[in-house]
mmCIF file of C-alpha atoms and ligand atoms in Angstrom:
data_model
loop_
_atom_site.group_PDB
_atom_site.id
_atom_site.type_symbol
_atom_site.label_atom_id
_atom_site.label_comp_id
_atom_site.label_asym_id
_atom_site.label_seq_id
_atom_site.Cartn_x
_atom_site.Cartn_y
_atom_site.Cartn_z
ATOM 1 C CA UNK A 1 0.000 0.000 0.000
ATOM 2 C CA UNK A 2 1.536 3.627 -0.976
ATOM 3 C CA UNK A 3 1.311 6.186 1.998
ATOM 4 C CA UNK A 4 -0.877 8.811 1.521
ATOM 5 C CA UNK A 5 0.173 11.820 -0.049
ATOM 6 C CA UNK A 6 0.122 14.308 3.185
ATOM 7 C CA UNK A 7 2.858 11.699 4.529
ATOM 8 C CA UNK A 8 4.871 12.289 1.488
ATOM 9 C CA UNK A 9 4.623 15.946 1.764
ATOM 10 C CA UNK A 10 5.966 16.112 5.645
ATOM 11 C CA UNK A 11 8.547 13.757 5.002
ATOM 12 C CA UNK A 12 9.740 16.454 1.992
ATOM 13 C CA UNK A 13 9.345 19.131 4.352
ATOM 14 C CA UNK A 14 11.619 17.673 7.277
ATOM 15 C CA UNK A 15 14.416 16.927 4.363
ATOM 16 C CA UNK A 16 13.957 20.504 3.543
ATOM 17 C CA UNK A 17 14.675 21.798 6.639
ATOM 18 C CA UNK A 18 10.877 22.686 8.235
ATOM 19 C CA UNK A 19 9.482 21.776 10.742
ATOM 20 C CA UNK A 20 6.912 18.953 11.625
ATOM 21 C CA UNK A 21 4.777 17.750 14.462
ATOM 22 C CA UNK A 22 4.603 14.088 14.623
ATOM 23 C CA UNK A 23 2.539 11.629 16.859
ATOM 24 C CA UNK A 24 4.394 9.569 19.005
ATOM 25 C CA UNK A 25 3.277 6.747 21.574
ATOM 26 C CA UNK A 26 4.252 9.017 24.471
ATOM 27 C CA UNK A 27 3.312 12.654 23.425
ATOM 28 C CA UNK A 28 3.734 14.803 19.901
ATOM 29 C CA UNK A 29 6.568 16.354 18.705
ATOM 30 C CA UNK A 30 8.461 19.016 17.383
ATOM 31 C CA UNK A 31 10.536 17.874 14.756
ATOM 32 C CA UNK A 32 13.045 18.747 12.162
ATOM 33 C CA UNK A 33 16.075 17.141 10.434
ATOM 34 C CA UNK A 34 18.246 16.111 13.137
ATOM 35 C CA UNK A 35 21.407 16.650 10.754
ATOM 36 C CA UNK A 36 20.495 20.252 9.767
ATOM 37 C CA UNK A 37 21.779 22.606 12.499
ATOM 38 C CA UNK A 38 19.180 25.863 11.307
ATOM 39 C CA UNK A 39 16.270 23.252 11.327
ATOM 40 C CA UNK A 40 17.125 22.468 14.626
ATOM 41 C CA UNK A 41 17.374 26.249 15.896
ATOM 42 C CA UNK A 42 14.197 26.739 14.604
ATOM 43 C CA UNK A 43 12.866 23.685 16.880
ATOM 44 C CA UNK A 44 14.329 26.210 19.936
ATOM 45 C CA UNK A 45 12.730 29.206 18.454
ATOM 46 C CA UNK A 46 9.199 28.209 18.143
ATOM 47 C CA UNK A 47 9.070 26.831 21.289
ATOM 48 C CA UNK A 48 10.271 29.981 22.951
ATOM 49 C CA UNK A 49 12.603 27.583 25.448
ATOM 50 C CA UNK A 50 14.703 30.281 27.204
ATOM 51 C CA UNK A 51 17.360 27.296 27.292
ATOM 52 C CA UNK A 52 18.573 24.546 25.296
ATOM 53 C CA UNK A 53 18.554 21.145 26.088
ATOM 54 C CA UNK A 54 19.639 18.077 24.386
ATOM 55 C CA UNK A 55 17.292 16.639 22.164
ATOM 56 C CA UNK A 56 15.744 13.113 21.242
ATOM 57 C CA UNK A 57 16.787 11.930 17.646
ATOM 58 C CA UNK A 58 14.343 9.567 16.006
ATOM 59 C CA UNK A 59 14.705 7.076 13.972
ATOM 60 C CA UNK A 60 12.485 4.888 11.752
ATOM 61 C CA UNK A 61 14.748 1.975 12.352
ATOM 62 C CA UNK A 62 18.421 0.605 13.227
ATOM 63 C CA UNK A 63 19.462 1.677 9.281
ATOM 64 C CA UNK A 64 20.299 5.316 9.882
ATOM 65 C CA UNK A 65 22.028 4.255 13.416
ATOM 66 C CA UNK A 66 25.356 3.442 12.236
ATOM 67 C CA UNK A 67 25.970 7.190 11.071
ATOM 68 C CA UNK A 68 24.191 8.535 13.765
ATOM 69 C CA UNK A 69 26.915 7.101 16.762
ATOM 70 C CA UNK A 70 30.496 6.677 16.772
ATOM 71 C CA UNK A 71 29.738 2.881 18.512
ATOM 72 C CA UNK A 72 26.921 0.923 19.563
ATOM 73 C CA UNK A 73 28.273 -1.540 22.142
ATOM 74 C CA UNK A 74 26.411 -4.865 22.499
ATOM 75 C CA UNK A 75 24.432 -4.378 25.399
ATOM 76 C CA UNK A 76 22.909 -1.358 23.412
ATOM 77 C CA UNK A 77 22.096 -4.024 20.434
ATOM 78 C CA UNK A 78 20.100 -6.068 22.929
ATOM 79 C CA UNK A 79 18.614 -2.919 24.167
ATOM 80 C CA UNK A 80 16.986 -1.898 20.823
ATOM 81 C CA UNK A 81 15.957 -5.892 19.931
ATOM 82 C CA UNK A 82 14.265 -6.183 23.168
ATOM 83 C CA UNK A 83 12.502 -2.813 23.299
ATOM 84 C CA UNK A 84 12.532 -0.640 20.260
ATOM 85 C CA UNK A 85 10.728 0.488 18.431
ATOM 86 C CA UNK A 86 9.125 2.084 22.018
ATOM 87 C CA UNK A 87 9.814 4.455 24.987
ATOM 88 C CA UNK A 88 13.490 3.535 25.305
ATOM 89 C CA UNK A 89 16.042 6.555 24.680
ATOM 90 C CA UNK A 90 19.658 5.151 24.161
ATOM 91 C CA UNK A 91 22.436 7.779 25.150
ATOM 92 C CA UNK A 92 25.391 7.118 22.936
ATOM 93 C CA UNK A 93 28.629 8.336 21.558
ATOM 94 C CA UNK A 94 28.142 10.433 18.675
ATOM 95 C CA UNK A 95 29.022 10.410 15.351
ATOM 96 C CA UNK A 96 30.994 13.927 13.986
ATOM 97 C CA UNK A 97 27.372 14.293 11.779
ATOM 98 C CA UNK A 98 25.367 15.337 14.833
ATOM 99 C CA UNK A 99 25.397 19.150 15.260
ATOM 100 C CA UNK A 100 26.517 20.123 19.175
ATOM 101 C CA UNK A 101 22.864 22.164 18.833
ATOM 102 C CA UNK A 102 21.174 18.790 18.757
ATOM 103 C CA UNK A 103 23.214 17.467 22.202
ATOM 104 C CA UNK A 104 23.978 21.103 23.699
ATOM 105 C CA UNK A 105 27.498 20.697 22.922
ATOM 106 C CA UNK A 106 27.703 16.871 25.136
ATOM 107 C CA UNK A 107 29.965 14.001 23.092
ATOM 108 C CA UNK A 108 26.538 11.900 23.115
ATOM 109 C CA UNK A 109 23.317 11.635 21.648
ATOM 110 C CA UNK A 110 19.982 10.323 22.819
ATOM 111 C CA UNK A 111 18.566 7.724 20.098
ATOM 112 C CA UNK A 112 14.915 6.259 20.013
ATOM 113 C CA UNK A 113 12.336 4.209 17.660
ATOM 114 C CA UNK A 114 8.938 5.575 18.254
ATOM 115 C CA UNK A 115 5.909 2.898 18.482
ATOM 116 C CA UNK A 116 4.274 4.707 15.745
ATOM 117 C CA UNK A 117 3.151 2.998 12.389
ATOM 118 C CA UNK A 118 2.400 6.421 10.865
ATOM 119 C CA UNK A 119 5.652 9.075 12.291
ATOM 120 C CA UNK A 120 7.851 5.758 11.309
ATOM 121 C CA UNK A 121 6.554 5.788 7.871
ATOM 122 C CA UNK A 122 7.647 9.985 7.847
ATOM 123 C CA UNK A 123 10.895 9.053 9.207
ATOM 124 C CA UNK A 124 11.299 6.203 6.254
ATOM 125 C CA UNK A 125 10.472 8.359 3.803
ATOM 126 C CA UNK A 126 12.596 11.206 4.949
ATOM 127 C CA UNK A 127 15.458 9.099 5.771
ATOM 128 C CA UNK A 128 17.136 11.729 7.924
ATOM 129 C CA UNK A 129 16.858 11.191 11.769
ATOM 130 C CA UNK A 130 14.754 14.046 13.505
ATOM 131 C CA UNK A 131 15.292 15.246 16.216
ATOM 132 C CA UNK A 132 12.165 16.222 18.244
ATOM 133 C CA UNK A 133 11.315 17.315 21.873
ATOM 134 C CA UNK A 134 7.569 17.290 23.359
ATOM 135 C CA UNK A 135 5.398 19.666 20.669
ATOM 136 C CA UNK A 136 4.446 22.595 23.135
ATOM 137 C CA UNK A 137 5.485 26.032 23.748
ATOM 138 C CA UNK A 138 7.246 26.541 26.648
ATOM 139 C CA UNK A 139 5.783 26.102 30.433
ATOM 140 C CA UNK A 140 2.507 24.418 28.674
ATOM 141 C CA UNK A 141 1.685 21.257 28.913
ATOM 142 C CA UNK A 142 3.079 18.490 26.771
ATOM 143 C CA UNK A 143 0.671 17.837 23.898
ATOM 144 C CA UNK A 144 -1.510 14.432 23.452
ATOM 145 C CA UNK A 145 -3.290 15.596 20.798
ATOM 146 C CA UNK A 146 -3.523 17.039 17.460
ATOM 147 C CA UNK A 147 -5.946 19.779 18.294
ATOM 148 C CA UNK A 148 -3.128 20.442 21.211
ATOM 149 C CA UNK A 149 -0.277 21.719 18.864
ATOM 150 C CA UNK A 150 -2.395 23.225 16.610
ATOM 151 C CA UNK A 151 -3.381 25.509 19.737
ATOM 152 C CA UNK A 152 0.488 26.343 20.961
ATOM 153 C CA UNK A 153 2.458 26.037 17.526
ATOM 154 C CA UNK A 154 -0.494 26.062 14.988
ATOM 155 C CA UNK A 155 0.901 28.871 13.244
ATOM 156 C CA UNK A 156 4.921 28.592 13.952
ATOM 157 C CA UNK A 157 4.754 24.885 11.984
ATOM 158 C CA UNK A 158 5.372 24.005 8.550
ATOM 159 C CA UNK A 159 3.269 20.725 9.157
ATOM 160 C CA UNK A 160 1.596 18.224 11.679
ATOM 161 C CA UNK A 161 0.517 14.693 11.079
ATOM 162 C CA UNK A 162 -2.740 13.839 13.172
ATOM 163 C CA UNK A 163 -2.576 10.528 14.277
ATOM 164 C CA UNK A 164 -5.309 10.686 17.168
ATOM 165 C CA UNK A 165 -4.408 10.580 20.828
ATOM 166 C CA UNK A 166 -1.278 9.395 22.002
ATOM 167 C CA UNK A 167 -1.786 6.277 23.691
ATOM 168 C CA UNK A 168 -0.182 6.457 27.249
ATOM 169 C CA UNK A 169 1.797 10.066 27.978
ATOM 170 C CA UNK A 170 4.532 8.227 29.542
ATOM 171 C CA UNK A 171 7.831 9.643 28.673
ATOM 172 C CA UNK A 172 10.675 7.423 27.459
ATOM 173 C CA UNK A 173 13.168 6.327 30.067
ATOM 174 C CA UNK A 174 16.818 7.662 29.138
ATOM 175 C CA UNK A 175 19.532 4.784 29.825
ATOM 176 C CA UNK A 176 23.330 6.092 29.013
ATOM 177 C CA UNK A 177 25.291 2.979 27.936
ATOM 178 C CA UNK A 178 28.808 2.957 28.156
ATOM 179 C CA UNK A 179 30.795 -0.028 27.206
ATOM 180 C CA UNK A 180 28.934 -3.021 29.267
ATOM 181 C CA UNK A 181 27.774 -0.067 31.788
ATOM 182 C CA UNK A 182 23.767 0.296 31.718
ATOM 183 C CA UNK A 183 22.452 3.935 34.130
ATOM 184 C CA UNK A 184 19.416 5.115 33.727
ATOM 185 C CA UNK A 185 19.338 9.031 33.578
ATOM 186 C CA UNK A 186 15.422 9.187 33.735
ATOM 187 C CA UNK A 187 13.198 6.649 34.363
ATOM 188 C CA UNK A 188 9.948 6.046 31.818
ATOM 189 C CA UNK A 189 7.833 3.811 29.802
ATOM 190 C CA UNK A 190 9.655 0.676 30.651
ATOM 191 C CA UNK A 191 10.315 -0.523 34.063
ATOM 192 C CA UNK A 192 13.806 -1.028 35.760
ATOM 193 C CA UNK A 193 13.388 -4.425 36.309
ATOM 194 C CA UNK A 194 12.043 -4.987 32.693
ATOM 195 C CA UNK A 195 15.482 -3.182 31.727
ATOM 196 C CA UNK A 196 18.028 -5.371 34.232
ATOM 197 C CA UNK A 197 16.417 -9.076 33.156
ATOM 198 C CA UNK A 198 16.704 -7.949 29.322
ATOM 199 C CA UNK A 199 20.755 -6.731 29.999
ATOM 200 C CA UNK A 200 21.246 -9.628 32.741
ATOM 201 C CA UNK A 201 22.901 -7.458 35.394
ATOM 202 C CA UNK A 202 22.247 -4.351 37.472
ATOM 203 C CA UNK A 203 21.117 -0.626 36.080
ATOM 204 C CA UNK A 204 23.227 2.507 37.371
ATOM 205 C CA UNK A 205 21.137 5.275 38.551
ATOM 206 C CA UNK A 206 22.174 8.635 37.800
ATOM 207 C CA UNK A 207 18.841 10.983 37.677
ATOM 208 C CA UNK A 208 20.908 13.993 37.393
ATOM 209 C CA UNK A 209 18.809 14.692 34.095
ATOM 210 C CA UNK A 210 15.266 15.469 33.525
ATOM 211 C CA UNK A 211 12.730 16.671 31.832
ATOM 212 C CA UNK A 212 12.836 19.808 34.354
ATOM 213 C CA UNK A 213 15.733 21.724 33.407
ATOM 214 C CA UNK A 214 17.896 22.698 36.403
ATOM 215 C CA UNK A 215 19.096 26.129 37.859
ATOM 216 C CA UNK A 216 21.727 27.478 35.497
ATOM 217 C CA UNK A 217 25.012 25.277 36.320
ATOM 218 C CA UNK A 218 23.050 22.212 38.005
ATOM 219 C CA UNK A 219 22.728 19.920 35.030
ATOM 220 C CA UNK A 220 26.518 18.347 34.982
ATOM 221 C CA UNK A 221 26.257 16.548 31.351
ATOM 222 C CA UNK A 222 26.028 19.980 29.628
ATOM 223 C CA UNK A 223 28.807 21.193 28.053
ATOM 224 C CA UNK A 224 31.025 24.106 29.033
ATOM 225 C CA UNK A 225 34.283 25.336 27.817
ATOM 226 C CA UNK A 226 37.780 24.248 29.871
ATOM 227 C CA UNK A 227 38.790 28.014 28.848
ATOM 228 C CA UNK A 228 37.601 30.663 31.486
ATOM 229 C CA UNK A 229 34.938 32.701 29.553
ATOM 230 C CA UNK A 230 33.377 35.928 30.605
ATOM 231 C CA UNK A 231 30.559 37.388 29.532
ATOM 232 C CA UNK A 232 29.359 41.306 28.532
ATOM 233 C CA UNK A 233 27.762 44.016 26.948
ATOM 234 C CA UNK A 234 30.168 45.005 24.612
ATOM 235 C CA UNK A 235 33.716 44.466 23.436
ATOM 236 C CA UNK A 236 36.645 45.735 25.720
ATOM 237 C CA UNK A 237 38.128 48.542 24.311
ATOM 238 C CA UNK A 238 41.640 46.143 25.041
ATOM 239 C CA UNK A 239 41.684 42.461 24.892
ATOM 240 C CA UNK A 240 41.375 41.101 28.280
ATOM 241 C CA UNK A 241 44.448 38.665 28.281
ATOM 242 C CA UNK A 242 47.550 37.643 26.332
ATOM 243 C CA UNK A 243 45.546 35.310 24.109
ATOM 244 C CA UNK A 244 42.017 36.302 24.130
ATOM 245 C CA UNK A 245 39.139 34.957 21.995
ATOM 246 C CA UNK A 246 35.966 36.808 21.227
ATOM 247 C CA UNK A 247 32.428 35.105 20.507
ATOM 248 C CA UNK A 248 29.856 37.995 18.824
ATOM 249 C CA UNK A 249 26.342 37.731 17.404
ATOM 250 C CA UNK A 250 27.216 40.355 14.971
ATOM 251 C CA UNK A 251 30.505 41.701 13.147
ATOM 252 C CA UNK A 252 32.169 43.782 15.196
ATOM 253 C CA UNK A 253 33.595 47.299 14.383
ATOM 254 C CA UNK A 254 36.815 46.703 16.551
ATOM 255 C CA UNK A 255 38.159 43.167 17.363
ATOM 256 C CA UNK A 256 41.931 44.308 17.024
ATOM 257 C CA UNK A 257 44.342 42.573 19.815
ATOM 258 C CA UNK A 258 42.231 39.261 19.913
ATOM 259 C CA UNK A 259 43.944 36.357 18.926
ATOM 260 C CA UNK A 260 40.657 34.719 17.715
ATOM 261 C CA UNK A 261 37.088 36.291 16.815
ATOM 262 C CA UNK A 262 34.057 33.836 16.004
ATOM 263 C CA UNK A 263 31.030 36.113 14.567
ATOM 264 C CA UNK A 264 27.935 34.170 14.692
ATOM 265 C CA UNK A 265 25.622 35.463 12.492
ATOM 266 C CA UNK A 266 27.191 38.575 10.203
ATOM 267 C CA UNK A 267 23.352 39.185 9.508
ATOM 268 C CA UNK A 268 22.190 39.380 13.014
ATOM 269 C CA UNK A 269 19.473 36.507 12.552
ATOM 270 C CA UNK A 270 19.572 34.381 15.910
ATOM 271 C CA UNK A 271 18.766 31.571 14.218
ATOM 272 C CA UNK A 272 21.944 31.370 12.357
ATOM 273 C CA UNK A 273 23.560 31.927 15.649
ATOM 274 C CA UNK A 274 22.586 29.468 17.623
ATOM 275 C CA UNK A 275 22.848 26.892 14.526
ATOM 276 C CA UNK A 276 26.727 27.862 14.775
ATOM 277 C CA UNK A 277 27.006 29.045 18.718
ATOM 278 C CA UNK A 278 28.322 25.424 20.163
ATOM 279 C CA UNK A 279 30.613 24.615 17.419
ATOM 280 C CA UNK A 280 32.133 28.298 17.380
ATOM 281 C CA UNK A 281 32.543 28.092 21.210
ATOM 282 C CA UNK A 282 34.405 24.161 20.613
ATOM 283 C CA UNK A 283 36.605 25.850 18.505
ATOM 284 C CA UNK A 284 37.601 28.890 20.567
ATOM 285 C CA UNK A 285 37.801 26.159 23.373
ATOM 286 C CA UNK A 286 40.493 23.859 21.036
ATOM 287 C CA UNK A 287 42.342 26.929 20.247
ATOM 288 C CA UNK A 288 44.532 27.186 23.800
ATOM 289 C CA UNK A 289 43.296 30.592 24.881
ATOM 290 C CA UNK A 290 43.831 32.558 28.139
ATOM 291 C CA UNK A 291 40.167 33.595 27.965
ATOM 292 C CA UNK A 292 36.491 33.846 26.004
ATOM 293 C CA UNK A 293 34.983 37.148 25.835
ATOM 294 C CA UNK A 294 31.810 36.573 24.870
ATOM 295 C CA UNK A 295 28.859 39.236 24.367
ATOM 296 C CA UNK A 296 25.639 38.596 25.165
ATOM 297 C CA UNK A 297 23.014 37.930 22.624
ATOM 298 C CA UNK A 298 19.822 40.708 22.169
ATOM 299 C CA UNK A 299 17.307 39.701 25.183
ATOM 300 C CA UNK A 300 14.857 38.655 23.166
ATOM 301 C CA UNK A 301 13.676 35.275 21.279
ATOM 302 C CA UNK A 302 16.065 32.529 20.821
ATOM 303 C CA UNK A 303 18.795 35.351 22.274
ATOM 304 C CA UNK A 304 17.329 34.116 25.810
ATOM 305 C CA UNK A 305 18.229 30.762 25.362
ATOM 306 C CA UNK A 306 21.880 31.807 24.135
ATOM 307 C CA UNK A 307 22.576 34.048 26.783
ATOM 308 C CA UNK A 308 21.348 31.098 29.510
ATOM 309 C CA UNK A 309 23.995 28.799 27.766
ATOM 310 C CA UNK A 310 26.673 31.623 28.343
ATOM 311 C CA UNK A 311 25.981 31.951 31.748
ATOM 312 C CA UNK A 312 25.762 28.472 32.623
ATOM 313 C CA UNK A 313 29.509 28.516 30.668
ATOM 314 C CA UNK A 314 30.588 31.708 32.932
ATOM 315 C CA UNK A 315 29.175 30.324 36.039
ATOM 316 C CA UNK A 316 30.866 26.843 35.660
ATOM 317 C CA UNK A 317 34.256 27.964 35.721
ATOM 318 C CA UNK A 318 33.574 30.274 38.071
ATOM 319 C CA UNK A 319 32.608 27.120 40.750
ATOM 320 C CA UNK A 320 35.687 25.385 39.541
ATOM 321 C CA UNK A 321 38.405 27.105 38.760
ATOM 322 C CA UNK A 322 42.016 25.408 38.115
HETATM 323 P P1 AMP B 401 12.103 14.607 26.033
HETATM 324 O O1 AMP B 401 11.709 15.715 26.970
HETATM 325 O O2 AMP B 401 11.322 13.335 26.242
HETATM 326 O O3 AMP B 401 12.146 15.047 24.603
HETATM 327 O O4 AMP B 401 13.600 14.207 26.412
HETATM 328 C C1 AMP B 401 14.645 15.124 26.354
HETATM 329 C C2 AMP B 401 15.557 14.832 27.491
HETATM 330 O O5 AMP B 401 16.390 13.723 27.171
HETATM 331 C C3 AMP B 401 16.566 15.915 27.776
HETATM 332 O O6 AMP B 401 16.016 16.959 28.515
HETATM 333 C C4 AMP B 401 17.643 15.159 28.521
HETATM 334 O O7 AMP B 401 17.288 15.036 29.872
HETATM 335 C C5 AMP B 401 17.603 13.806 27.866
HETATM 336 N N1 AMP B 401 18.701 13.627 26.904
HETATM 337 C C6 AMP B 401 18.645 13.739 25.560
HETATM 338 N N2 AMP B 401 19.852 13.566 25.005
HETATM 339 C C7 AMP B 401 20.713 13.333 26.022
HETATM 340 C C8 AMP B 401 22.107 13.106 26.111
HETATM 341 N N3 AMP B 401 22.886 13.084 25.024
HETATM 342 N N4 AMP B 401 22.646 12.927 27.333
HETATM 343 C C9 AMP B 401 21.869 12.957 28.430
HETATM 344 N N5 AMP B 401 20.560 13.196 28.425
HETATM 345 C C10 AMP B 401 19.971 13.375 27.233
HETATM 346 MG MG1 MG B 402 9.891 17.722 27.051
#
């Protein structure tokens, strides 16, 4: 049987770069091409998050995995057999193709197979993995239905797939696997003991993650530079230290005396800039610095979320200096 046409058209719109809500058995999402770092800026913008956070990335089955992570030990392989596709998020090594937007920067990447015929059929038509968090705008509720995005993100959406209610909204529990290691970073759809029989030994806990982002600095996976960074309103009329880097939404008049200058988004668009904001801050992090100067981004739209990420950055290396 062919797939109806409307499933044809979403699936051309994620490879495109737009953006989708898609039923899933725990609640709809917000998705866009995983592998496309704009796409996935636009995910933050339309749901107004004043943060990032790493996001899910869904697959339609094990096919698209192998590009996806750098290795997929086999306790993970018994993971997926056992309970995919379902509410099972595997955290794994990534692959150099996942943007640092996607993971917020982290080494790893949280992989699932929804238990849905319909979003699976998007994703095999696609074939690009998508990442997606819950469908809503921020502080509302997580949406079970159709009628529920179309009343948050109705008009911020390039397409949603109805595919009634979601069955149960349980959220998918998050294991981490590392080697033969097994924790579980939030639990979920399937039970602990469910989890231990399938990998024959005990499950680390480490609930340190959640779907309830911490106070700026609490959540210990995310990703901040080794280099001490600083944040501010404008550029320092002299560059801070011997070697100083600079990280700017827009060009600057003056960056003389700084040994290296990332410019985010020569435009000023803050989409652009937060599709390029962790990999400019990697680099200015590989490049042996004394110090980051960053400014902070307007105070307004996905600008919040960026200047939450560089005080998290600031406030880190402020707590442990070396
Ligand atoms: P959800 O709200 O169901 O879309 O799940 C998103 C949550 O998954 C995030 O807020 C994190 O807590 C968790 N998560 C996703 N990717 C990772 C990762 N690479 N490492 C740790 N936790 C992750
Ligand atoms: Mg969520």
């Amino acid at each position: 049987m062919s797939p109806p046409a409307s499933i044809e058209m979403i699936a051309d719109i994620l490879r495109k770069g737009g953006l989708a809500a898609l039923p899933t058995e725990t609640v709809y999402g917000l998705g866009a091409n995983a592998l496309d770092p704009v796409a996935v800026a636009r995910i933050f913008a339309a749901k107004e998050r004043p943060f990032f956070d790493p996001l899910i990335v869904h697959l339609a089955d094990l096919d698209w995995l192998p590009r996806v992570v750098k290795s997929f030990p086999p306790i993970a392989k018994t993971l997926a057999e056992r309970f995919w596709p379902g509410p099972m998020t595997l955290v794994l090594p990534k692959s150099e193709v996942v943007p640092d937007l996607v993971t917020s920067g982290m080494p790893t990447v949280g992989i699932r197979i929804p238990d849905h015929e319909l979003t699976r059929q998007v994703l095999r038509l696609a074939n690009v993995p998508v990442a997606a968090p819950s469908a809503n705008l921020f502080g509302r509720l997580s949406p079970t239905t159709a009628e529920h995005v179309r009343e948050q993100l109705g008009d911020r959406i390039d397409a949603l797939l109805d595919g009634g209610p979601c069955r149960v909204g349980v959220e998918s529990s998050i294991l981490r696997v590392e080697g033969d290691r097994v924790t579980l970073l939030r639990p979920g759809g399937i039970p602990v003991e469910e989890i231990e029989i399938a990998v024959g030994a005990p499950v680390h806990h480490e609930l340190t993650t959640g779907d309830k982002p911490a106070a700026p600095g609490m959540l210990d996976s995310h990703y901040a530079p080794r280099t001490p960074l600083t944040v501010g309103n404008q550029i320092p009329p002299a560059a801070p230290w011997p070697r100083s880097g600079l990280l700017t939404f827009e060009a600057p008049h003056d960056s003389h005396g700084y040994a290296m200058v990332e410019v985010l988004s020569p435009k000023g668009d803050l989409v652009t800039a937060a599709a390029q904001f962790f990999q400019a801050l990697h680099r200015l992090d590989a490049a042996g610095l004394d110090g980051i100067f960053a400014i902070a981004f307007p105070d307004r739209g996905l600008g919040r979320a960026l200047n939450d990420r560089l005080k998290r950055a600031a406030f880190r290396k402020a707590e442990t200096p070396n």
